[in-house]
């Protein structure tokens, strides 16, 4: 099981566990506020935007071009922005902290 | 095998110029055809506005002559747009609730059971319209029986068979909504009318006219679009039974299939904006107070983003389509629409009927430079149990 911590816009800290699927799916299954995942994870809605804690950015990696195009026009974009539907859950992410962007 | 196909009439213009032209009732429209341009313009609300004084002008064909009520939040720009939207956002997410989904499933299952008993079914009027109308009772949270009134209006809220815009038909809807608002004032309940009448906006209650603006949007925005998606979906599965079989065996693909079918069908071809100051769109001049449109249907076939754009790839993984619009004004009813399509596919996959197309009359939109098939005026099919 991989432990993921979300910090919502209201500064609520929630740690949840999962072992498959994407970070977005994990967040939606645990009703993390601000992660809607409207499109189910095909990179079309940008309702799963998170800021990755800087020390984890290398493990998570940069967004693809298509994801980047989506992020470019979303609110609160930083160099640590990712759409969580595009981050598959994996062992190396254990302990990661993600701030919900909107 | 090509009745369910929706061709891309924009390809040449999209590649060569990036824009198209449409003369709409003497008020020309420059159509943006590339995905990136469409998304950028949708985002830049200050340059390309939805509000403004000319109510109905951002719709193509323009509804300026048949409507003087502002649709809300659709014809309002930020920051007021966001304040209005915040009032209704949670309500329009109710399709994610279990109870809503169970009721919708029951509605759709009973409709499919019914058409399975019929020798031949005209999908637009006998399946898509009742399905859309009944589902709308859930979105508004009003009694199921009310759908019969809306079914009686026919398939189009603003359009007749012989004319693209029909003021008389629109008036039926406006008068109906007026009466429902008065009813909710006299006897408030837990329906959308009552919720809106009770909502606080900028330290006051919404006016009747504002409530009417939200309701017109809810009725008009989700009628032709949902009817086209349902009808096109039936036509698609009639010609692709292997797809239905796959979704029966792999239900986990249904979510992606919903997005892909919506991309492919793009039930709303485009939506307009009014240019606020002289500028450029895709390197072409756009004058202040002229109109542009964001052509979702073209953007969704942009080969620079979508591989095999003219194919339905049920499990398409990266699918940044704009079928529900983009940015501030993205479709408020998208959650409801997605749930309808997901449920329809689930029920169809479960029953796995053989669907044969008996007769089809295409609905072709005349966009001047382009003619686009958006669905069907009528589609006769036969459903048969295969087991």
Coordinates of C-alpha atoms in Angstrom, one line a residue:
Chain A
X1 CA 0.0 0.0 0.0
X2 CA 1.2 3.5 -0.9
X3 CA 0.4 6.4 1.4
X4 CA -0.6 9.7 -0.2
X5 CA -1.2 12.9 1.7
X6 CA -3.5 15.6 0.3
X7 CA -3.7 19.2 1.7
X8 CA -7.0 20.8 0.6
X9 CA -7.6 24.5 -0.1
X10 CA -9.1 24.7 3.4
X11 CA -5.7 23.4 4.8
X12 CA -7.2 20.1 5.8
X13 CA -4.6 17.3 5.7
X14 CA -5.9 13.9 4.7
X15 CA -3.7 10.8 4.3
X16 CA -5.1 7.9 2.3
X17 CA -3.7 4.6 1.0
X18 CA -4.0 2.8 -2.3
X19 CA -2.2 0.4 -4.5
X20 CA -3.5 0.8 -8.1
X21 CA -5.1 3.3 -10.5
X22 CA -4.2 7.0 -10.5
X23 CA -3.8 9.5 -7.8
X24 CA -7.0 11.2 -9.1
X25 CA -9.0 8.0 -8.6
X26 CA -7.6 7.6 -5.1
X27 CA -8.6 11.1 -4.3
X28 CA -12.1 10.8 -5.8
X29 CA -12.7 7.5 -3.9
X30 CA -11.8 9.2 -0.7
X31 CA -13.8 12.4 -1.6
X32 CA -10.9 14.8 -1.3
X33 CA -12.3 18.2 -1.8
X34 CA -11.2 20.0 -5.0
X35 CA -10.4 16.8 -6.9
X36 CA -13.4 16.1 -9.0
X37 CA -12.0 14.0 -11.9
X38 CA -15.0 14.8 -14.1
X39 CA -13.6 13.2 -17.2
X40 CA -12.6 10.0 -15.5
X41 CA -8.9 10.5 -16.1
X42 CA -8.5 11.2 -19.9
X43 CA -6.9 14.6 -19.4
X44 CA -9.8 16.6 -20.7
X45 CA -11.2 18.5 -17.7
X46 CA -8.4 19.7 -15.4
X47 CA -10.5 19.1 -12.3
X48 CA -7.7 17.1 -10.6
X49 CA -5.0 19.7 -10.5
X50 CA -2.4 19.3 -7.6
X51 CA 0.9 20.9 -6.6
X52 CA 3.5 18.3 -5.9
X53 CA 5.8 18.9 -2.9
X54 CA 9.1 20.0 -4.5
X55 CA 11.1 17.2 -3.1
X56 CA 8.9 14.7 -4.9
X57 CA 8.9 16.4 -8.2
X58 CA 11.7 14.3 -9.5
X59 CA 9.9 11.0 -8.7
X60 CA 6.6 12.2 -10.2
X61 CA 8.2 13.7 -13.3
X62 CA 7.1 16.5 -15.6
X63 CA 3.7 16.7 -17.4
X64 CA 3.4 15.5 -21.0
X65 CA 2.7 18.0 -23.7
X66 CA -1.0 17.4 -23.7
X67 CA -1.2 17.7 -19.9
X68 CA 1.0 20.8 -20.0
X69 CA -1.4 22.4 -22.5
X70 CA -4.3 21.8 -20.1
X71 CA -2.4 23.2 -17.1
X72 CA -1.3 26.3 -19.0
X73 CA -4.8 27.6 -19.0
X74 CA -5.8 26.5 -15.5
X75 CA -5.9 28.7 -12.4
X76 CA -3.0 28.6 -9.9
X77 CA -0.4 27.0 -12.1
X78 CA 3.1 26.6 -10.7
X79 CA 6.2 24.7 -11.7
X80 CA 5.0 21.9 -9.4
X81 CA 1.6 21.6 -11.1
X82 CA 0.4 18.2 -12.3
X83 CA -3.0 16.7 -13.2
X84 CA -3.3 13.9 -10.7
X85 CA -5.2 11.7 -13.3
X86 CA -1.9 11.4 -15.1
X87 CA 0.1 10.2 -12.1
X88 CA -0.2 6.4 -11.6
X89 CA 0.1 5.1 -8.1
X90 CA 3.5 3.5 -7.5
X91 CA 5.7 2.4 -4.6
X92 CA 8.2 5.3 -5.1
X93 CA 5.4 7.8 -4.4
X94 CA 4.9 6.4 -0.8
X95 CA 4.7 9.4 1.6
X96 CA 4.2 12.0 -1.1
X97 CA 2.4 15.3 -0.2
X98 CA 0.1 16.9 -2.7
X99 CA -1.6 20.3 -2.3
X100 CA -5.0 20.5 -4.1
X101 CA -4.6 23.5 -6.4
X102 CA -8.2 24.7 -6.7
Chain B
X1 CA -21.6 0.4 -42.4
X2 CA -21.4 4.2 -42.5
X3 CA -24.7 5.5 -41.2
X4 CA -23.3 6.1 -37.8
X5 CA -20.2 7.9 -39.1
X6 CA -19.8 11.6 -38.5
X7 CA -17.3 13.0 -41.0
X8 CA -15.1 16.0 -40.3
X9 CA -16.0 18.7 -42.7
X10 CA -13.5 21.2 -41.2
X11 CA -10.2 19.3 -41.9
X12 CA -9.0 21.2 -44.9
X13 CA -9.8 24.7 -43.5
X14 CA -8.4 23.7 -40.1
X15 CA -5.1 22.7 -41.7
X16 CA -4.8 25.5 -44.2
X17 CA -6.1 28.5 -42.5
X18 CA -7.2 27.6 -39.0
X19 CA -10.5 29.5 -39.4
X20 CA -13.7 29.2 -41.3
X21 CA -16.4 31.8 -42.1
X22 CA -20.2 31.7 -41.6
X23 CA -22.7 34.4 -42.4
X24 CA -25.3 34.1 -39.7
X25 CA -28.4 36.3 -40.4
X26 CA -26.1 39.1 -41.6
X27 CA -23.9 38.9 -38.5
X28 CA -20.7 37.0 -39.7
X29 CA -18.8 34.6 -37.5
X30 CA -15.2 33.6 -37.8
X31 CA -14.9 30.1 -36.6
X32 CA -11.8 28.9 -34.8
X33 CA -11.0 25.4 -35.9
X34 CA -7.8 24.3 -34.0
X35 CA -7.9 22.8 -30.5
X36 CA -5.2 25.1 -29.1
X37 CA -6.8 28.3 -30.5
X38 CA -10.3 27.2 -29.3
X39 CA -9.0 26.6 -25.8
X40 CA -7.1 29.8 -25.6
X41 CA -10.0 31.9 -26.9
X42 CA -12.4 30.2 -24.5
X43 CA -10.0 31.1 -21.6
X44 CA -9.6 34.7 -22.7
X45 CA -13.0 36.1 -21.5
X46 CA -11.8 39.7 -21.5
X47 CA -11.0 39.6 -25.2
X48 CA -13.9 37.3 -26.2
X49 CA -16.9 37.9 -24.1
X50 CA -20.1 36.0 -23.4
X51 CA -21.9 38.8 -21.6
X52 CA -22.4 42.1 -23.2
X53 CA -25.5 43.9 -24.2
X54 CA -26.7 41.9 -27.2
X55 CA -28.5 39.0 -25.5
X56 CA -28.5 35.8 -27.6
X57 CA -25.8 36.9 -29.9
X58 CA -23.1 34.4 -28.8
X59 CA -25.4 31.5 -29.8
X60 CA -24.9 30.5 -33.5
X61 CA -27.5 30.8 -35.1
X62 CA -28.0 34.0 -33.1
X63 CA -31.0 34.1 -30.9
X64 CA -31.0 37.9 -30.6
X65 CA -34.3 38.2 -32.4
X66 CA -36.2 35.6 -30.4
X67 CA -34.9 36.1 -26.8
X68 CA -34.4 39.0 -24.5
X69 CA -33.8 37.0 -21.3
X70 CA -30.1 36.5 -20.4
X71 CA -29.2 32.9 -19.9
X72 CA -27.3 32.5 -16.6
X73 CA -24.4 31.9 -16.0
X74 CA -23.8 31.2 -19.7
X75 CA -24.2 34.8 -20.9
X76 CA -22.3 36.5 -18.0
X77 CA -18.6 37.1 -17.7
X78 CA -16.3 36.8 -14.7
X79 CA -16.4 37.8 -11.9
X80 CA -20.2 37.8 -11.7
X81 CA -20.2 34.6 -13.8
X82 CA -18.3 32.8 -11.0
X83 CA -20.7 34.1 -8.4
X84 CA -23.7 32.8 -10.3
X85 CA -22.0 29.5 -11.1
X86 CA -21.2 28.9 -7.4
X87 CA -24.9 29.0 -6.7
X88 CA -25.7 26.1 -8.9
X89 CA -22.4 24.1 -9.1
X90 CA -23.2 21.7 -6.3
X91 CA -26.8 21.1 -7.6
X92 CA -25.5 20.1 -11.0
X93 CA -23.1 17.6 -9.4
X94 CA -26.0 15.6 -7.9
X95 CA -25.8 13.1 -10.7
X96 CA -22.8 11.7 -8.9
X97 CA -25.0 10.6 -6.0
X98 CA -26.0 7.0 -5.7
X99 CA -29.7 7.7 -5.4
X100 CA -29.7 9.8 -8.5
X101 CA -27.9 7.1 -10.4
X102 CA -30.2 4.4 -9.3
X103 CA -33.3 6.4 -10.4
X104 CA -31.6 7.2 -13.8
X105 CA -30.7 3.6 -14.3
X106 CA -34.3 2.5 -13.6
X107 CA -35.6 5.1 -16.1
X108 CA -33.3 4.1 -18.9
X109 CA -33.7 0.4 -18.2
X110 CA -37.5 0.7 -18.5
X111 CA -37.2 2.6 -21.7
X112 CA -34.8 0.1 -23.3
X113 CA -37.1 -2.8 -22.1
X114 CA -40.0 -1.1 -23.9
X115 CA -38.2 -0.6 -27.2
X116 CA -37.0 -4.2 -27.1
X117 CA -40.7 -5.2 -27.3
X118 CA -41.4 -3.0 -30.3
X119 CA -41.1 -4.1 -34.0
X120 CA -39.5 -0.9 -35.0
X121 CA -38.4 2.2 -33.1
X122 CA -37.9 5.7 -34.3
X123 CA -35.0 6.5 -32.0
X124 CA -35.2 10.3 -31.9
X125 CA -38.8 10.6 -30.9
X126 CA -39.5 7.3 -29.2
X127 CA -36.2 6.8 -27.3
X128 CA -33.9 9.8 -27.2
X129 CA -36.6 12.5 -26.5
X130 CA -38.4 10.5 -23.7
X131 CA -35.0 9.5 -22.2
X132 CA -33.8 13.1 -22.2
X133 CA -37.1 14.5 -20.8
X134 CA -37.4 11.9 -18.0
X135 CA -33.8 12.3 -17.0
X136 CA -34.4 16.1 -16.8
X137 CA -37.0 15.5 -14.0
X138 CA -34.1 14.2 -11.9
X139 CA -31.9 17.1 -12.6
X140 CA -34.7 19.6 -11.7
X141 CA -35.8 17.3 -8.9
X142 CA -39.5 17.4 -9.9
X143 CA -42.1 14.7 -10.4
X144 CA -41.4 12.2 -13.2
X145 CA -44.8 12.8 -14.8
X146 CA -43.8 16.4 -15.8
X147 CA -41.6 14.9 -18.6
X148 CA -44.8 14.2 -20.6
X149 CA -45.3 17.9 -21.1
X150 CA -41.8 18.4 -22.5
X151 CA -42.0 15.3 -24.7
X152 CA -45.1 17.0 -26.2
X153 CA -43.1 20.0 -27.2
X154 CA -41.2 17.8 -29.8
X155 CA -37.5 17.5 -30.3
X156 CA -36.4 21.1 -30.5
X157 CA -37.0 23.9 -28.1
X158 CA -36.2 26.7 -30.5
X159 CA -36.4 25.0 -33.9
X160 CA -39.1 23.8 -36.2
X161 CA -38.7 21.4 -39.0
X162 CA -38.7 24.2 -41.6
X163 CA -36.8 26.9 -39.8
X164 CA -33.6 27.1 -37.7
X165 CA -35.2 29.5 -35.2
X166 CA -38.8 29.5 -34.2
X167 CA -39.9 32.4 -31.8
X168 CA -43.3 30.8 -31.2
X169 CA -41.7 27.6 -30.0
X170 CA -39.4 29.5 -27.7
X171 CA -42.3 31.3 -26.3
X172 CA -43.9 28.1 -25.2
X173 CA -40.9 27.3 -23.1
X174 CA -40.6 30.8 -21.7
X175 CA -44.3 30.9 -20.6
X176 CA -44.0 27.4 -19.1
X177 CA -41.0 28.5 -17.1
X178 CA -42.8 31.7 -15.9
X179 CA -45.7 29.6 -14.7
X180 CA -43.4 27.1 -12.9
X181 CA -41.5 29.9 -11.1
X182 CA -44.8 31.4 -9.9
X183 CA -45.8 27.9 -8.7
X184 CA -42.6 27.6 -6.8
X185 CA -43.0 31.0 -5.2
X186 CA -46.5 30.1 -4.0
X187 CA -45.5 26.7 -2.8
X188 CA -41.8 26.2 -2.4
X189 CA -40.4 22.7 -2.6
X190 CA -37.0 21.0 -3.1
X191 CA -36.9 21.5 -6.8
X192 CA -34.4 23.6 -8.8
X193 CA -36.9 26.5 -9.2
X194 CA -37.3 26.8 -5.4
X195 CA -33.6 26.4 -4.7
X196 CA -32.8 29.2 -7.1
X197 CA -35.6 31.5 -5.6
X198 CA -34.1 31.0 -2.2
X199 CA -30.4 31.5 -3.3
X200 CA -28.5 34.5 -2.0
X201 CA -26.6 36.5 -4.6
X202 CA -24.6 39.6 -3.7
X203 CA -26.6 40.1 -0.5
X204 CA -30.0 39.7 -2.1
X205 CA -32.2 37.0 -3.6
X206 CA -32.2 36.2 -7.3
X207 CA -34.9 38.0 -9.3
X208 CA -37.5 36.1 -11.2
X209 CA -35.8 37.0 -14.4
X210 CA -32.5 35.6 -13.2
X211 CA -34.1 32.4 -12.1
X212 CA -35.8 32.2 -15.5
X213 CA -32.3 32.8 -17.1
X214 CA -30.9 29.7 -15.3
X215 CA -33.9 27.6 -16.2
X216 CA -33.9 28.5 -19.9
X217 CA -30.3 27.5 -20.0
X218 CA -31.0 24.2 -18.3
X219 CA -33.8 23.3 -20.6
X220 CA -32.3 24.5 -23.9
X221 CA -28.7 23.5 -23.3
X222 CA -29.4 19.9 -22.5
X223 CA -32.1 19.1 -25.1
X224 CA -30.8 18.8 -28.7
X225 CA -27.4 17.9 -27.4
X226 CA -28.5 14.9 -25.2
X227 CA -31.0 13.8 -27.9
X228 CA -28.1 13.8 -30.5
X229 CA -25.8 11.9 -28.2
X230 CA -28.3 9.2 -27.5
X231 CA -29.4 8.8 -31.1
X232 CA -25.8 8.7 -32.4
X233 CA -24.9 6.2 -29.7
X234 CA -27.7 3.8 -30.8
X235 CA -26.6 4.2 -34.5
X236 CA -22.9 3.6 -33.5
X237 CA -23.7 0.4 -31.6
X238 CA -26.0 -0.8 -34.4
X239 CA -23.0 -0.7 -36.7
X240 CA -20.4 -1.8 -34.1
X241 CA -21.9 -4.7 -32.1
X242 CA -18.3 -5.7 -31.3
X243 CA -17.9 -2.5 -29.3
X244 CA -21.0 -3.3 -27.2
X245 CA -19.6 -6.8 -26.6
X246 CA -16.3 -5.4 -25.5
X247 CA -18.0 -3.0 -23.0
X248 CA -20.0 -5.9 -21.7
X249 CA -16.8 -7.9 -21.0
X250 CA -14.8 -4.9 -19.9
X251 CA -17.1 -2.5 -18.1
X252 CA -14.1 -0.6 -16.7
X253 CA -13.7 0.8 -20.2
X254 CA -17.2 2.5 -20.2
X255 CA -15.9 5.7 -18.6
X256 CA -13.4 6.2 -21.3
X257 CA -15.9 5.2 -24.0
X258 CA -18.3 7.9 -22.7
X259 CA -15.6 10.6 -23.2
X260 CA -14.6 9.1 -26.6
X261 CA -18.2 9.0 -28.0
X262 CA -18.8 12.6 -26.7
X263 CA -15.6 13.7 -28.5
X264 CA -16.5 11.9 -31.7
X265 CA -20.2 13.1 -31.7
X266 CA -19.4 16.7 -30.4
X267 CA -23.2 17.3 -30.0
X268 CA -22.7 21.1 -29.8
X269 CA -20.8 22.1 -33.0
X270 CA -19.7 25.5 -31.8
X271 CA -20.4 28.5 -29.5
X272 CA -19.8 32.1 -30.2
X273 CA -18.1 35.0 -28.4
X274 CA -18.1 38.7 -29.1
X275 CA -14.7 40.4 -29.7
X276 CA -14.2 43.3 -27.3
X277 CA -11.3 45.1 -29.0
X278 CA -9.5 44.8 -32.4
X279 CA -7.3 41.7 -32.2
X280 CA -6.1 38.6 -34.0
X281 CA -7.4 35.0 -33.9
X282 CA -5.0 32.4 -35.5
X283 CA -3.2 35.3 -37.3
X284 CA -6.4 36.6 -38.8
X285 CA -7.8 40.0 -37.9
X286 CA -10.8 40.1 -35.6
X287 CA -12.5 43.5 -35.3
X288 CA -14.1 44.8 -32.1
X289 CA -17.8 43.9 -31.8
X290 CA -17.5 41.2 -34.4
X291 CA -18.2 37.5 -33.6
X292 CA -16.0 34.5 -33.4
X293 CA -17.0 31.0 -32.6
X294 CA -15.2 28.2 -30.8
X295 CA -15.7 25.2 -33.0
X296 CA -15.7 22.3 -30.5
X297 CA -16.5 19.8 -33.3
X298 CA -13.5 20.8 -35.4
X299 CA -11.1 21.0 -32.4
X300 CA -12.1 17.5 -31.4
X301 CA -10.8 16.1 -34.7
X302 CA -7.5 18.1 -34.6
X303 CA -4.9 15.5 -35.7
X304 CA -2.1 17.5 -34.1
X305 CA -3.5 16.4 -30.7
X306 CA -5.7 13.3 -31.4
X307 CA -4.2 10.2 -33.0
X308 CA -6.7 8.7 -35.5
X309 CA -9.1 11.6 -34.9
X310 CA -11.8 10.2 -37.2
X311 CA -11.9 6.8 -35.5
X312 CA -13.9 5.9 -32.3
X313 CA -11.2 4.5 -30.1
X314 CA -13.2 3.3 -27.1
X315 CA -10.4 3.2 -24.6
X316 CA -8.6 6.3 -25.8
X317 CA -6.3 7.2 -22.9
X318 CA -5.4 10.8 -23.6
X319 CA -8.5 12.5 -24.7
X320 CA -8.3 16.3 -24.1
X321 CA -11.6 16.9 -26.0
X322 CA -13.7 20.1 -25.7
X323 CA -17.1 18.6 -26.4
X324 CA -18.3 20.1 -23.1
X325 CA -16.6 23.4 -23.9
X326 CA -13.6 24.6 -22.0
X327 CA -12.6 27.0 -19.2
X328 CA -15.0 29.3 -17.4
X329 CA -18.1 28.4 -19.4
X330 CA -17.6 24.7 -19.6
X331 CA -20.9 22.8 -19.7
X332 CA -22.8 22.9 -16.3
X333 CA -24.8 19.9 -17.3
X334 CA -21.8 17.7 -18.2
X335 CA -22.1 15.6 -15.1
X336 CA -25.7 14.8 -15.9
X337 CA -24.9 14.2 -19.5
X338 CA -22.0 11.9 -18.7
X339 CA -24.2 9.9 -16.3
X340 CA -26.9 9.5 -18.9
X341 CA -24.5 8.2 -21.5
X342 CA -22.7 5.9 -19.0
X343 CA -26.1 4.5 -17.9
X344 CA -27.3 4.0 -21.4
X345 CA -24.2 2.1 -22.4
X346 CA -24.3 0.0 -19.2
X347 CA -27.9 -1.0 -19.8
X348 CA -27.3 -1.7 -23.5
X349 CA -24.2 -3.7 -22.8
X350 CA -26.1 -5.7 -20.2
X351 CA -29.0 -6.5 -22.6
X352 CA -26.7 -6.8 -25.6
X353 CA -29.5 -6.5 -28.2
X354 CA -28.9 -6.8 -31.9
X355 CA -29.7 -3.4 -33.4
X356 CA -30.5 -3.0 -37.1
X357 CA -30.9 0.3 -38.8
X358 CA -34.0 0.3 -41.0
X359 CA -34.0 3.9 -42.2
X360 CA -32.0 7.0 -41.4
X361 CA -32.5 10.7 -42.2
X362 CA -29.4 12.7 -41.3
X363 CA -29.5 16.0 -39.6
X364 CA -27.1 18.2 -41.5
X365 CA -26.2 21.6 -40.0
X366 CA -25.7 24.3 -42.6
X367 CA -22.7 26.3 -41.5
X368 CA -22.2 28.1 -44.8
X369 CA -18.7 27.1 -45.6
X370 CA -19.3 23.7 -44.0
X371 CA -22.1 21.2 -43.8
X372 CA -21.9 19.1 -40.7
X373 CA -23.8 16.0 -39.8
X374 CA -24.7 16.4 -36.1
X375 CA -27.1 13.5 -35.8
X376 CA -30.4 12.4 -37.3
X377 CA -33.8 13.9 -38.0
X378 CA -35.1 10.4 -37.7
X379 CA -33.6 7.0 -37.2
X380 CA -35.7 3.8 -37.5
X381 CA -34.1 0.7 -35.9
X382 CA -35.1 -2.7 -34.7
X383 CA -33.9 -4.0 -31.4
X384 CA -33.7 -7.8 -31.0
X385 CA -32.6 -10.0 -28.2
X386 CA -29.6 -12.1 -29.2
X387 CA -30.0 -14.7 -26.5

